[in-house]
Coordinates of C-alpha atoms in Angstrom, one line a residue:
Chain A
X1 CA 0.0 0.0 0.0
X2 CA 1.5 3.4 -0.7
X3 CA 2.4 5.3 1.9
X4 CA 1.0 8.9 2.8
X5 CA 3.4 11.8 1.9
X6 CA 4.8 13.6 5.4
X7 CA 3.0 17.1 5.3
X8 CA -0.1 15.5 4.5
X9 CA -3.1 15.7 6.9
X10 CA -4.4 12.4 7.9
X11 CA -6.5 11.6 10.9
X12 CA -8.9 13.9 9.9
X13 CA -12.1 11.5 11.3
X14 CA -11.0 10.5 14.7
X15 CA -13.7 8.0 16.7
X16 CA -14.1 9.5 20.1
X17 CA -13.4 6.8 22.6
X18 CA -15.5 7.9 25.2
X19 CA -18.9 8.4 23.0
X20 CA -18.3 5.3 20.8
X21 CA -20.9 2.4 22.0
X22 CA -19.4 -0.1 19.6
X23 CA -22.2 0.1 18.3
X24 CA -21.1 -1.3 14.5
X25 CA -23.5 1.4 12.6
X26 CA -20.3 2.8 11.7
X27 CA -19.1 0.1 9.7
X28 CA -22.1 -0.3 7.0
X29 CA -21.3 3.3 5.9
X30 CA -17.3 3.2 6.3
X31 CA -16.2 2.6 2.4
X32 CA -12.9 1.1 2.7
X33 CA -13.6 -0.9 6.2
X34 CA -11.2 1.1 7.8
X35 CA -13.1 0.8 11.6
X36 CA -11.3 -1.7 13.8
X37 CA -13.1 -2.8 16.8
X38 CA -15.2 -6.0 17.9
X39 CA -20.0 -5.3 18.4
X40 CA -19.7 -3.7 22.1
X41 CA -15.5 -2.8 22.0
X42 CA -14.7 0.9 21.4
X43 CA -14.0 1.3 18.2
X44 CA -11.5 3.1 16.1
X45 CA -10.2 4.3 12.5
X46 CA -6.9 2.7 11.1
X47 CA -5.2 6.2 9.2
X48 CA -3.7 4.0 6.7
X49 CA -7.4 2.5 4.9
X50 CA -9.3 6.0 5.4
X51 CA -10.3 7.9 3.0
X52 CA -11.4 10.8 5.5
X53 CA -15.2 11.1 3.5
X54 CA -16.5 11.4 6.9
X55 CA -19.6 9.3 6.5
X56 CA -19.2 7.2 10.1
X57 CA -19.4 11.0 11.5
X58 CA -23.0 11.5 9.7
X59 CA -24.4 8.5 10.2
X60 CA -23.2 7.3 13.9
X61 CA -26.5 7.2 15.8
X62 CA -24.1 8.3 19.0
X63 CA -22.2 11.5 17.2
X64 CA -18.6 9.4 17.9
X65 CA -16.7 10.3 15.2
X66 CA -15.1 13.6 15.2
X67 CA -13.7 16.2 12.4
X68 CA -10.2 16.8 14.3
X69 CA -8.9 19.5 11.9
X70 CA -10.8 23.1 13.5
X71 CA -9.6 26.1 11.4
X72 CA -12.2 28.1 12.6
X73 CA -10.7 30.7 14.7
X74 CA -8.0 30.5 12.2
X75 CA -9.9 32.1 9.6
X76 CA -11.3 34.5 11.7
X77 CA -8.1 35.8 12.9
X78 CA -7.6 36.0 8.9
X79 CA -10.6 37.8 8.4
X80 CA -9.6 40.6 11.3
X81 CA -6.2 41.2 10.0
X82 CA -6.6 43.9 6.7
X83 CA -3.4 42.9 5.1
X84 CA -5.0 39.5 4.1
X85 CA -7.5 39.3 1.6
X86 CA -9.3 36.3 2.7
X87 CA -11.2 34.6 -0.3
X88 CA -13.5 31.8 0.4
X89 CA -14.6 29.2 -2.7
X90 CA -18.2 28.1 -1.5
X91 CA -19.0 24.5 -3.4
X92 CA -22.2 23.7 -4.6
X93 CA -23.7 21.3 -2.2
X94 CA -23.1 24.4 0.4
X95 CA -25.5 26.5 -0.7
X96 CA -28.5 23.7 -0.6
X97 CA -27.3 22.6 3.1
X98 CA -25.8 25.5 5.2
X99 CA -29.9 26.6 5.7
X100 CA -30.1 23.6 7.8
X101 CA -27.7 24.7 10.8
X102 CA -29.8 27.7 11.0
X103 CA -33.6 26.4 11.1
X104 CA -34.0 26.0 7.7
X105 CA -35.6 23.5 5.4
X106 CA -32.9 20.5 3.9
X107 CA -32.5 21.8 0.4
X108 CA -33.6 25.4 0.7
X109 CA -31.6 26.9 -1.7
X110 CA -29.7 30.6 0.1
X111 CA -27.1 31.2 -2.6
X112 CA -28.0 35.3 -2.2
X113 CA -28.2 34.6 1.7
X114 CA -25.0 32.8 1.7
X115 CA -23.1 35.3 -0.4
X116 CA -24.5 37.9 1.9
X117 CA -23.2 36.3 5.1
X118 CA -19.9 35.9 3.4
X119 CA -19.7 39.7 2.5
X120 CA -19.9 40.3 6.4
X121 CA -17.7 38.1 7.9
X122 CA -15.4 40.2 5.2
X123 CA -14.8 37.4 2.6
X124 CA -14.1 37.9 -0.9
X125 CA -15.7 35.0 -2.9
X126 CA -14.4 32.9 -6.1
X127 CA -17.2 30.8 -6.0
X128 CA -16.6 27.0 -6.5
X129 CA -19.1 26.5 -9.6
X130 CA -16.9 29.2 -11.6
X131 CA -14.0 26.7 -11.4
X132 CA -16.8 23.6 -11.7
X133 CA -17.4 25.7 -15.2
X134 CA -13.5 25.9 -15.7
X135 CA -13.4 22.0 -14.9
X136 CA -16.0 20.9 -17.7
X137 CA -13.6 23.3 -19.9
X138 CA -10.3 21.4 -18.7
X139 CA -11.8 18.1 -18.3
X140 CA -14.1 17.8 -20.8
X141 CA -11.7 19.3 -23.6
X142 CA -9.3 15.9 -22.3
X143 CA -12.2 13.8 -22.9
X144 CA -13.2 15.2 -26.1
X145 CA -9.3 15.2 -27.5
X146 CA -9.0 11.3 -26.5
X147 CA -12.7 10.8 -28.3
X148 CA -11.0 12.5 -31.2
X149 CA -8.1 10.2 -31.2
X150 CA -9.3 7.3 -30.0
X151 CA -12.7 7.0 -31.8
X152 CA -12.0 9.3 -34.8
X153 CA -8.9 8.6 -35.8
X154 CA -7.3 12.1 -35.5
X155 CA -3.7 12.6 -34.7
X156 CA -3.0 14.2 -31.2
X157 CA -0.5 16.4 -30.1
X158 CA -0.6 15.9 -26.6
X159 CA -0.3 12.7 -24.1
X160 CA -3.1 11.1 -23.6
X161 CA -4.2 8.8 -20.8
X162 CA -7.0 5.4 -21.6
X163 CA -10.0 5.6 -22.0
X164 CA -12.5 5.5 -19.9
X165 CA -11.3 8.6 -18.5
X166 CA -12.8 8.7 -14.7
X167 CA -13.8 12.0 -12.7
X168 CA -11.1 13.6 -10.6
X169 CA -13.6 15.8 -8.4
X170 CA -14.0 13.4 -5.8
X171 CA -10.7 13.8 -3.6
X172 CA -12.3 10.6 -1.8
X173 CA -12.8 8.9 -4.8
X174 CA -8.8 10.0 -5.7
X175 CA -7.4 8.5 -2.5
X176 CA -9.6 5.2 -2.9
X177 CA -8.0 4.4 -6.5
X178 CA -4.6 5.4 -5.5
X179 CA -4.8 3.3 -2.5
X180 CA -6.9 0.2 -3.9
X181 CA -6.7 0.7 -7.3
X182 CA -3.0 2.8 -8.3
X183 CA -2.9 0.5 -11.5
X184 CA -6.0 2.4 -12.7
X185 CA -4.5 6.2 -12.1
X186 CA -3.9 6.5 -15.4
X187 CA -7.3 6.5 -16.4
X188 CA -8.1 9.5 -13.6
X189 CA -8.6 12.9 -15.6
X190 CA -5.7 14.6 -14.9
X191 CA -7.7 18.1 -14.5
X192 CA -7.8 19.0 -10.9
X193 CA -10.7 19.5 -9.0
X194 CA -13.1 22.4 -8.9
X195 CA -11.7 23.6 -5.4
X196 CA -8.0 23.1 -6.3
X197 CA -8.6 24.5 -9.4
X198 CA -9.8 27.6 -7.8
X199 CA -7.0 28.1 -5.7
X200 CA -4.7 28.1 -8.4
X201 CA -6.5 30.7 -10.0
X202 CA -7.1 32.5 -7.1
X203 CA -3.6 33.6 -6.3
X204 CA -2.8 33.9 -9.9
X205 CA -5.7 35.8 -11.6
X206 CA -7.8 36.4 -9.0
X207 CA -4.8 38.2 -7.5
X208 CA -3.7 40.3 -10.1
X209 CA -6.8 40.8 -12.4
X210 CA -9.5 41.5 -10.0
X211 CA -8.3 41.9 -6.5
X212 CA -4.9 43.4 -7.1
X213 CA -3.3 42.0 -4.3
X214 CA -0.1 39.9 -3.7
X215 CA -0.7 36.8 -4.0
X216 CA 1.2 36.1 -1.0
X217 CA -1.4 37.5 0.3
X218 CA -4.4 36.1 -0.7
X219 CA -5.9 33.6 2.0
X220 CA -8.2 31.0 0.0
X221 CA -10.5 29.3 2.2
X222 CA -12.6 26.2 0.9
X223 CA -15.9 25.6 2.1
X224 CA -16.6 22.2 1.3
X225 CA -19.9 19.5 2.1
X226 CA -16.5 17.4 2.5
X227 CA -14.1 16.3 5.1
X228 CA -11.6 14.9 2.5
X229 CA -11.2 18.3 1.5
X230 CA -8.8 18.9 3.8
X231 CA -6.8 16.2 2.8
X232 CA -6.9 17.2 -0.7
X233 CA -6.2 21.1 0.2
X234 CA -2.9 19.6 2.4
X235 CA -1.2 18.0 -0.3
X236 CA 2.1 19.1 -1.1
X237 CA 2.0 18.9 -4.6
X238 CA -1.3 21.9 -4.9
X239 CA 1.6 24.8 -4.6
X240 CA 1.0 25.4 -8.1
X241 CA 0.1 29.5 -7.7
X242 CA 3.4 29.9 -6.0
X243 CA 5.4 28.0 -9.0
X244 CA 4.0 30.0 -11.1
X245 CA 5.0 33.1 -9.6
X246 CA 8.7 31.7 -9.1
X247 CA 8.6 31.4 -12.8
X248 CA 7.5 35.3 -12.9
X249 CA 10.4 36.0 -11.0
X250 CA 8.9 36.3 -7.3
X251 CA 9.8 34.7 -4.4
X252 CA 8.0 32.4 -1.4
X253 CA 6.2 29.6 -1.4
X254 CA 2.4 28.5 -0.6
X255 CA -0.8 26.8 -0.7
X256 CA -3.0 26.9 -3.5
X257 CA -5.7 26.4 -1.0
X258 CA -4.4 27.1 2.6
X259 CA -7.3 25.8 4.6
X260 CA -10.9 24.4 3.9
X261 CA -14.3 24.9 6.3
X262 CA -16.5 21.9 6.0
X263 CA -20.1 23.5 5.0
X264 CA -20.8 22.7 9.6
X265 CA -17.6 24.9 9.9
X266 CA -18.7 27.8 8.2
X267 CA -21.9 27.5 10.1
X268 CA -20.1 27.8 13.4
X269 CA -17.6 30.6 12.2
X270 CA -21.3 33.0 11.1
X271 CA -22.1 31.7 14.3
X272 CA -19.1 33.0 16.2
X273 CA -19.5 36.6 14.2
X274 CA -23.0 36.8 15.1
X275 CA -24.3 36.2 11.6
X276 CA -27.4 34.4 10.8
X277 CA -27.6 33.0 7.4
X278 CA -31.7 33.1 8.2
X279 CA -32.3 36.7 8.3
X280 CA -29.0 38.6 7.0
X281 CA -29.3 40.6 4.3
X282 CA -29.0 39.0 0.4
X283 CA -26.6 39.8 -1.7
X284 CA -25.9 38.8 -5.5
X285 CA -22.2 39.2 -6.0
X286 CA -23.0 40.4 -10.0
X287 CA -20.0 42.6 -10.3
X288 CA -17.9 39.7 -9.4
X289 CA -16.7 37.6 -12.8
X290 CA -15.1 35.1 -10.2
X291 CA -19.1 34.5 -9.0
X292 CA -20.0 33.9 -12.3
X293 CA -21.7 30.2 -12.8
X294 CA -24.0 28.2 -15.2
X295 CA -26.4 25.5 -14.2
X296 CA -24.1 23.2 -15.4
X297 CA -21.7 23.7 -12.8
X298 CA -23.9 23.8 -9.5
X299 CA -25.2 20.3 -10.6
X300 CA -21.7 19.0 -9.6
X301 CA -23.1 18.7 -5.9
X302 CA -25.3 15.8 -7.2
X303 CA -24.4 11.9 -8.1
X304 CA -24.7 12.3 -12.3
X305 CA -23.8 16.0 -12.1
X306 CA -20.5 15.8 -13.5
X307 CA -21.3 14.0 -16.4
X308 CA -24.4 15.9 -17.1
X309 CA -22.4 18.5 -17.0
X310 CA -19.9 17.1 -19.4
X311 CA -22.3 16.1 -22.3
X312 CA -23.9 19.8 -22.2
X313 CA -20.3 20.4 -23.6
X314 CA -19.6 17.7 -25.1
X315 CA -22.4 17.9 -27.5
X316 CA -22.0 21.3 -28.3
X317 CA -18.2 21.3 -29.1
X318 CA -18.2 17.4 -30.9
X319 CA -21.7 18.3 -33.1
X320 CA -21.9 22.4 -33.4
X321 CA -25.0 22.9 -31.7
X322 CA -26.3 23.0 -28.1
X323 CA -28.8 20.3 -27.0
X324 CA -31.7 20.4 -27.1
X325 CA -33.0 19.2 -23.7
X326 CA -30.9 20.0 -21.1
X327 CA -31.7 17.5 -18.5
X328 CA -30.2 14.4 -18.7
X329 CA -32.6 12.1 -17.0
X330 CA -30.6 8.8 -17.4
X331 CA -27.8 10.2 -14.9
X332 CA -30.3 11.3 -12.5
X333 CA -31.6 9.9 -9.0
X334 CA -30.3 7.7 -6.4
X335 CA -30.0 4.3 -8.9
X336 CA -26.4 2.7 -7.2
X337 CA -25.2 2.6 -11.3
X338 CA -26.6 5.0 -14.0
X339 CA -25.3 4.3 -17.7
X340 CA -26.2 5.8 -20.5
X341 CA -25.1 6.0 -24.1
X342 CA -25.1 9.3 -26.3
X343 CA -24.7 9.3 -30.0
X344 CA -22.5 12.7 -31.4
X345 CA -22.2 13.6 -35.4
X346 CA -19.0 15.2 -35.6
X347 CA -19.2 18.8 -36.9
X348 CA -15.8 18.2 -38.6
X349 CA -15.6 14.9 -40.1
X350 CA -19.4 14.0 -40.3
X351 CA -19.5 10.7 -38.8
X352 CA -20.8 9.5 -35.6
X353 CA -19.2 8.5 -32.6
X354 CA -21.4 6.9 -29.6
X355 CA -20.2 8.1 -26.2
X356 CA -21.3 5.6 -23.4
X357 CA -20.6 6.8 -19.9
X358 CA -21.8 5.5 -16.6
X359 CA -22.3 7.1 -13.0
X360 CA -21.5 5.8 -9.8
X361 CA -22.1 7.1 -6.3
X362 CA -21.3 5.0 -2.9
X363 CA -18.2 3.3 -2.8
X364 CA -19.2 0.5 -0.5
X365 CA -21.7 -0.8 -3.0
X366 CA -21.4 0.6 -6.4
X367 CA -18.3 1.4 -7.0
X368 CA -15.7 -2.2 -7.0
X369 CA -17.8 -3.7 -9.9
X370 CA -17.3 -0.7 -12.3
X371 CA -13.2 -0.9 -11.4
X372 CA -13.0 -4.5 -12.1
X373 CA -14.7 -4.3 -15.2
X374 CA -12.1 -1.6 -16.3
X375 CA -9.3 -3.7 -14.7
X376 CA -9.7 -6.4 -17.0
X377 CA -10.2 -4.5 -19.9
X378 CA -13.7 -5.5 -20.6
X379 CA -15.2 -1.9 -20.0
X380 CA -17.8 -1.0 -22.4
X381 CA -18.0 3.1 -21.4
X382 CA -15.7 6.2 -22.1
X383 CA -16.7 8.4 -19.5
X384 CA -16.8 7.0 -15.6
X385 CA -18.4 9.7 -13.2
X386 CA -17.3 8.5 -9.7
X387 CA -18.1 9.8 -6.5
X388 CA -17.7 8.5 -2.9
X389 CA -20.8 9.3 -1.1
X390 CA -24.6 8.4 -1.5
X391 CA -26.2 10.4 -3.5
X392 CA -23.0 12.9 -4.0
X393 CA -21.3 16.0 -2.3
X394 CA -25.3 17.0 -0.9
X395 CA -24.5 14.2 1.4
X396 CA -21.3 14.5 2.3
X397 CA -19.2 14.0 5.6
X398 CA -19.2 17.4 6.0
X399 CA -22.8 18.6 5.5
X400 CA -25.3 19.7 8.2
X401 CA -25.6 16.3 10.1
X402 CA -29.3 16.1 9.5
X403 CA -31.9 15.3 12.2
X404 CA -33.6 13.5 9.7
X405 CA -30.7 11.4 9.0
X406 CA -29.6 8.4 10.9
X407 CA -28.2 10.2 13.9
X408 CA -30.7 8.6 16.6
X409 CA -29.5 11.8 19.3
X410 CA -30.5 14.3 16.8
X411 CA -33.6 13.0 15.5
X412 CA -34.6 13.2 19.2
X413 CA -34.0 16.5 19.4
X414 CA -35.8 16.9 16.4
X415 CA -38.3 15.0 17.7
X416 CA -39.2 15.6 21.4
X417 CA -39.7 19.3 22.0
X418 CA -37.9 19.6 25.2
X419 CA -34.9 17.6 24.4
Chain B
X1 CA -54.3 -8.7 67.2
X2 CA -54.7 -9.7 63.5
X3 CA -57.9 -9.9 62.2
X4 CA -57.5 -10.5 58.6
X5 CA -55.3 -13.4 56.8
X6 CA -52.7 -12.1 54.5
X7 CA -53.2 -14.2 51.1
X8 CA -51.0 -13.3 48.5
X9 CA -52.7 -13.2 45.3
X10 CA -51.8 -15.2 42.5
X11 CA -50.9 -13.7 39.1
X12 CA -53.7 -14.5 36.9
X13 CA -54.3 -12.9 34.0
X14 CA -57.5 -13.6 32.1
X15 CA -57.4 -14.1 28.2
X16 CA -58.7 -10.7 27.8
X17 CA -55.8 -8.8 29.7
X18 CA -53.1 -11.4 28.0
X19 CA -54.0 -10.0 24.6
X20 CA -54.0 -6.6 26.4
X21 CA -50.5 -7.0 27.0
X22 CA -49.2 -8.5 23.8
X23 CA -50.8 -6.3 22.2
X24 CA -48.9 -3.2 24.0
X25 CA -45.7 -5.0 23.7
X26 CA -46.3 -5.9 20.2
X27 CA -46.8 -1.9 19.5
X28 CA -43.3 -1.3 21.3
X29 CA -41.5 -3.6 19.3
X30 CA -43.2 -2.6 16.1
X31 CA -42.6 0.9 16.8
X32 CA -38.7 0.4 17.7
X33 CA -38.7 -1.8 13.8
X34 CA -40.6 1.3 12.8
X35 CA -38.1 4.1 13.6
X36 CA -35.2 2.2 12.4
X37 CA -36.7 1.7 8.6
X38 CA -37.6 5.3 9.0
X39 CA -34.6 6.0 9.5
X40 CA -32.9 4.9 6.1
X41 CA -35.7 6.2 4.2
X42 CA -35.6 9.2 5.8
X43 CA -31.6 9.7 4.8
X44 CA -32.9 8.9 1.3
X45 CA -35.1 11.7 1.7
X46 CA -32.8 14.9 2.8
X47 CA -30.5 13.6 -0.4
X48 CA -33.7 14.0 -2.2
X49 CA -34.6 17.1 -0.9
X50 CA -30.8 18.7 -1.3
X51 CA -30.4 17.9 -4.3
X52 CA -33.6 19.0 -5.6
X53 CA -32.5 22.5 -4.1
X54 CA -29.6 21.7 -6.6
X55 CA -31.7 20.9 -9.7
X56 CA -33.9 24.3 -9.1
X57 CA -30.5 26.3 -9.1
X58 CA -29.7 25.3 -12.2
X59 CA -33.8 25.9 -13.7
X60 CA -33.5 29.5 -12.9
X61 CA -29.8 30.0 -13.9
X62 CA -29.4 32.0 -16.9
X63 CA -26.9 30.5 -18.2
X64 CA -27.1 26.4 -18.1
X65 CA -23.9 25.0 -20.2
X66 CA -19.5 25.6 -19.1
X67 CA -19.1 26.7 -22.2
X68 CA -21.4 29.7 -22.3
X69 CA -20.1 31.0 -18.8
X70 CA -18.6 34.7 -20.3
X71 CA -16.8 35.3 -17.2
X72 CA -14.6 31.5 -17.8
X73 CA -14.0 32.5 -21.3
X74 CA -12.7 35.7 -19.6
X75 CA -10.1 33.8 -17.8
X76 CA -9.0 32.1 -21.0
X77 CA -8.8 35.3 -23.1
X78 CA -7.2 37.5 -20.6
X79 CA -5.1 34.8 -19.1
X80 CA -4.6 31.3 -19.5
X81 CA -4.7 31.2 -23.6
X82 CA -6.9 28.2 -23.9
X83 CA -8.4 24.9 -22.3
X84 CA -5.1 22.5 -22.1
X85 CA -2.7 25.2 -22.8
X86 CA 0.9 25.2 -21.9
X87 CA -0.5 27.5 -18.9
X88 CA -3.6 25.9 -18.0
X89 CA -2.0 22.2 -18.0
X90 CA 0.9 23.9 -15.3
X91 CA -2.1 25.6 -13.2
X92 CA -5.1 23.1 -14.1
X93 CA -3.8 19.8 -14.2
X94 CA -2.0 17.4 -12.0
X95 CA 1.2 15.8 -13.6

């Protein structure tokens, strides 16, 4: 098994040994059966098999496991000092889930609310969905250029990995191949995802086209419906703003995202400012190009998302013209495996190419078949949209932890009046 | 000086209380079995519900494909040349 690199987080879902109840829940969720720990013993995590998507911490019925990385004052601090211009990219599945830790309906929908809030804590925002737009453009165009080569015989000039290509979004999804699977990385997309993406562009772009800032000191905080986030954000090889600028001629080195605030973690910091996402006053950041998105890339929060997504694209840059229908039912709902196959007319050649791509949410159940398949070469699909929790980043290990969920303590609370 | 007999009485319960009390007991276990399908289904339904907030976003968005997003083809003019560029593969893209 390969090894974790030395400055990168791990640990970041600790079981607390004094709440656990050995209790097992924990293990029908966990996707890599990384809990240790006989029915009835305390149980705990082994660092090496985690993937840190924090689903034990949403659904233990007890509240055991813990989110041990706490960046919340952090940021504040950050947010006081005026040298810093603190910059927070807000993900999707945030602004569908953050209602929830202040009253709200699961699903209500408080983009304006949200960006409101972030305006008075004093954040700037490059919203999360601008760089989900960037990654159909990066991602897709990869796909489409090995569909060229591949399936239309054209010559390429650039290296390209096997098809199917899979989704690179899902930084739990990332660890899980590299751990279980490193003989299918070349398959991974190599575009980065939507978060890292934004922090590369933060402190390049975002620094000297719209803020005009240093970006030494830009401070880009992700808020993510993730706990592997902050894995992802830690590793060493996201420095790619400050390379940059050492090609430019500048000096220092840093982060391309230098900490990340699970979606509960930015509820506690409004909290902590007195800011209630309920009642302050809406904001639509229009002026701002780096809160700029389509529909396209807020659907990246659901399972099918991605690849929906990717076909809008797709079909406009393989045949000349736009779909149709937008929706693409096929990749939609809660099914453990969506496929789906999509015939193209190429603008340029005039032949057809059919794309087939398939969807898969839930590691634990969904996921190992789909692998294998590839693995032995028998794979019928192009495109592989993979991501490691249920239903997508709306339920991930960093969302509200929902009363209505399978947390027995909260759903008493939400249940008995009193309690 | 006593003037009663202490009996004790025997527990008896007639056929109509037995049913009585299976019939309570049956309701607690039924209930317990009750809440922990509920449960599941209810899990299913806050994904539902979240990512129905997601779907409407993109309904009322103006814009609905990457591709059409001015500001991105901003950042592609102004800086980074085009998708898979020299640039965008260094800033972009893992190695």
């Amino acid at each position: 098994m390969k090894g974790f690199q030395a400055q990168e987080k791990t640990g970041i879902i600790e079981i607390d040994r004094k709440t656990c109840k050995g209790c097992d829940s924990c293990k029908a969720f966990c996707p890599t059966d990384a809990i240790e720990g006989k029915y009835g013993a305390i149980h705990k995590i082994d660092g090496e098999k985690c993937v840190s998507c924090g689903q034990c911490l949403i659904n233990c019925p007890f509240g055991a496991p813990q989110d041990t990385v706490d960046v919340v004052d952090q940021v504040i601090d950050k947010l006081k000092n005026k040298q810093v211009t603190v910059v927070g990219t807000i993900a999707p599945a945030v602004r569908v889930a953050i209602g929830e830790e202040f009253g709200m309906e699961p699903g209500s929908l408080v983009t304006e609310k949200l960006y409101g809030a972030m305006k008075e804590a004093g954040f700037k925002v490059l919203d999360t969905n601008f760089t989900a737009d960037q990654t159909i453009m990066e991602e897709g165009m990869e796909l489409i250029a090995k569909i060229r080569h591949y399936a239309l015989g054209e010559p390429t000039a650039h290296h390209l990995g096997p098809l199917p290509q899979f989704t690179s979004c899902c930084p739990a999804w990332v660890t899980y191949a590299e751990l279980y699977y490193p003989e299918l990385l070349p398959h991974m997309s190599s575009a980065k995802s939507p978060m890292m993406m934004a922090g590369a562009l933060g402190k390049t772009y975002g620094a000297a086209e719209i803020w005009q800032v240093a970006p030494a000191d830009v401070f880009m905080v992700g808020i993510m419906p993730c706990t592997a986030k902050k894995f992802e954000a830690s590793r060493p090889e996201f420095h790619s703003a400050a390379h940059y600028w050492q090609t430019q001629g500048q000096s220092g080195d840093y982060p391309d995202i230098d900490v990340v605030l699970t979606t509960r973690d930015l509820a506690r910091l409004f909290k902590k400012l007195n800011i209630n996402v309920r009642t302050v006053a809406e904001y639509s950041d229009q002026d701002n190009p780096l809160a700029q998105y389509s529909g396209a890339a807020t659907i990246f929060a659901n399972t099918g998302g991605v690849m929906e997504a990717a076909l809008r694209t797709a079909y406009f840059v393989i045949t000349g013209t736009e779909l149709d229908v937008l929706e693409f039912k096929p990749v939609r709902g809660l099914q453990g495996v969506k496929e789906a196959a999509v015939t193209l007319k190429d603008a340029k050649t005039g032949s057809a190419v059919t794309l087939n791509v398939a969807v898969a949410h839930g590691t634990k159940q969904n996921v190992k078949p789909l692998l294998d398949e590839v693995q032995a070469g028998k794979s019928p699909y192009h495109f592989i949209e993979i991501m490691n929790c249920p239903g997508g980043c709306v339920n991930g290990g960093g969302q509200p932890i929902n009363p209505m969920g399978t947390s027995w303590l909260d759903k008493a609370k939400a249940v008995l009046p009193w309690a | 000086m006593a003037r009663y007999d202490y009996v004790e009485k025997a527990v008896k319960v007639t056929r109509r209380e037995f049913l009585g009390i299976v019939g309570v007991a049956g309701a607690v276990l039924w209930t317990g079995a009750y809440v922990a399908t509920d449960l599941v289904q209810d899990r299913t339904k806050y994904i539902k519900m979240r990512a129905q907030g997601i779907y409407k976003d993109d309904e009322k968005a103006k814009i609905r494909q990457s591709h059409n997003n001015q500001a991105v083809t901003d950042v592609y003019k102004k800086f980074a040349h085009n998708p898979l560029s020299h640039l965008a593969e260094e800033l972009f893209h893992t190695n």
